[in-house]
Amino acid sequence: MLLVAVLVCNGLLGLLCLVAAWQLWRLKQRLARAANTLSSFERSVHRVLHRAPEVVGRGHSGIHQWREQYRGLEPQLQRAQQALALLSLGQALWQRRFLIGSTRSRHKTAPKRFLSSRFLSFMLKR
């Protein structure tokens, strides 16, 4: 009877170890799949981002070049704005002269039309 009890306990212990080994094998399979998935993800990320520093560097140098070109164009823009302001002022003076001259020829007393100092200061500041 003692022999049967030892054999039953040994059989139960063997089944318990078999179940534990089977559970460990399944855990190993899951961990292997997770490792493969993470490795695949890492390769994909590396493939996408391995050239990122180079691309960022090129973008930075391109921005620097555009800023330098813009700085070179600012004085030209200011000169063009000043020229347009002078042309606008000349046109206004010409129209004033023309309007005053035409009203003087019709009327002996022509109303005086002067450019406001506000307009002149605005035009000269541009």
CSV table of C-alpha atoms in Angstrom, one decimal, residues 23-100:
chain,number,residue,atom,x,y,z
A,23,GLN,CA,3.3,26.5,-19.4
A,24,LEU,CA,7.0,27.5,-19.5
A,25,TRP,CA,7.2,26.4,-23.1
A,26,ARG,CA,4.1,28.5,-24.0
A,27,LEU,CA,5.6,31.5,-22.2
A,28,LYS,CA,8.9,31.0,-24.1
A,29,GLN,CA,6.9,31.0,-27.4
A,30,ARG,CA,5.0,34.2,-26.5
A,31,LEU,CA,8.3,35.9,-25.5
A,32,ALA,CA,9.9,34.8,-28.7
A,33,ARG,CA,7.0,36.3,-30.7
A,34,ALA,CA,7.2,39.6,-28.7
A,35,ALA,CA,11.0,39.7,-29.3
A,36,ASN,CA,10.6,39.2,-33.0
A,37,THR,CA,7.9,41.9,-33.2
A,38,LEU,CA,10.0,44.4,-31.3
A,39,SER,CA,13.0,43.6,-33.5
A,40,SER,CA,10.9,44.1,-36.6
A,41,PHE,CA,9.6,47.4,-35.2
A,42,GLU,CA,13.2,48.5,-34.3
A,43,ARG,CA,14.4,47.7,-37.9
A,44,SER,CA,11.5,49.7,-39.3
A,45,VAL,CA,12.2,52.7,-37.1
A,46,HIS,CA,15.9,52.5,-37.9
A,47,ARG,CA,15.1,52.3,-41.6
A,48,VAL,CA,12.9,55.4,-41.4
A,49,LEU,CA,15.0,57.5,-39.0
A,50,HIS,CA,18.6,56.6,-39.8
A,51,ARG,CA,18.9,59.5,-42.2
A,52,ALA,CA,17.1,62.0,-40.0
A,53,PRO,CA,20.2,63.8,-38.8
A,54,GLU,CA,21.4,64.4,-42.3
A,55,VAL,CA,18.0,65.6,-43.5
A,56,VAL,CA,17.7,67.9,-40.5
A,57,GLY,CA,21.2,69.3,-41.2
A,58,ARG,CA,20.3,70.0,-44.8
A,59,GLY,CA,17.1,71.7,-43.7
A,60,HIS,CA,19.0,73.8,-41.3
A,61,SER,CA,21.6,74.9,-43.9
A,62,GLY,CA,18.8,75.6,-46.3
A,63,ILE,CA,17.0,77.9,-43.8
A,64,HIS,CA,20.3,79.6,-43.1
A,65,GLN,CA,20.8,80.3,-46.9
A,66,TRP,CA,17.2,81.7,-47.2
A,67,ARG,CA,17.8,84.0,-44.2
A,68,GLU,CA,21.0,85.3,-45.8
A,69,GLN,CA,19.2,85.9,-49.1
A,70,TYR,CA,16.4,87.7,-47.3
A,71,ARG,CA,18.9,89.9,-45.4
A,72,GLY,CA,20.4,90.8,-48.7
A,73,LEU,CA,17.0,91.7,-50.2
A,74,GLU,CA,15.9,93.9,-47.3
A,75,PRO,CA,18.0,97.0,-48.4
A,76,GLN,CA,16.7,96.6,-51.9
A,77,LEU,CA,13.1,96.5,-50.6
A,78,GLN,CA,13.7,99.6,-48.5
A,79,ARG,CA,15.1,101.5,-51.6
A,80,ALA,CA,12.2,100.4,-53.7
A,81,GLN,CA,9.7,101.5,-51.0
A,82,GLN,CA,11.5,104.9,-50.8
A,83,ALA,CA,11.4,105.2,-54.6
A,84,LEU,CA,7.7,104.5,-54.6
A,85,ALA,CA,7.1,107.0,-51.8
A,86,LEU,CA,8.9,109.6,-53.8
A,87,LEU,CA,7.0,108.8,-56.9
A,88,SER,CA,3.8,109.0,-55.0
A,89,LEU,CA,4.8,112.3,-53.5
A,90,GLY,CA,5.7,113.6,-56.9
A,91,GLN,CA,2.4,112.4,-58.4
A,92,ALA,CA,0.5,114.1,-55.5
A,93,LEU,CA,2.5,117.4,-56.1
A,94,TRP,CA,1.9,117.2,-59.8
A,95,GLN,CA,-1.8,116.6,-59.3
A,96,ARG,CA,-1.9,119.5,-56.8
A,97,ARG,CA,-0.1,121.8,-59.3
A,98,PHE,CA,-2.4,120.7,-62.1
A,99,LEU,CA,-5.6,121.1,-60.1
A,100,ILE,CA,-4.5,124.5,-58.7
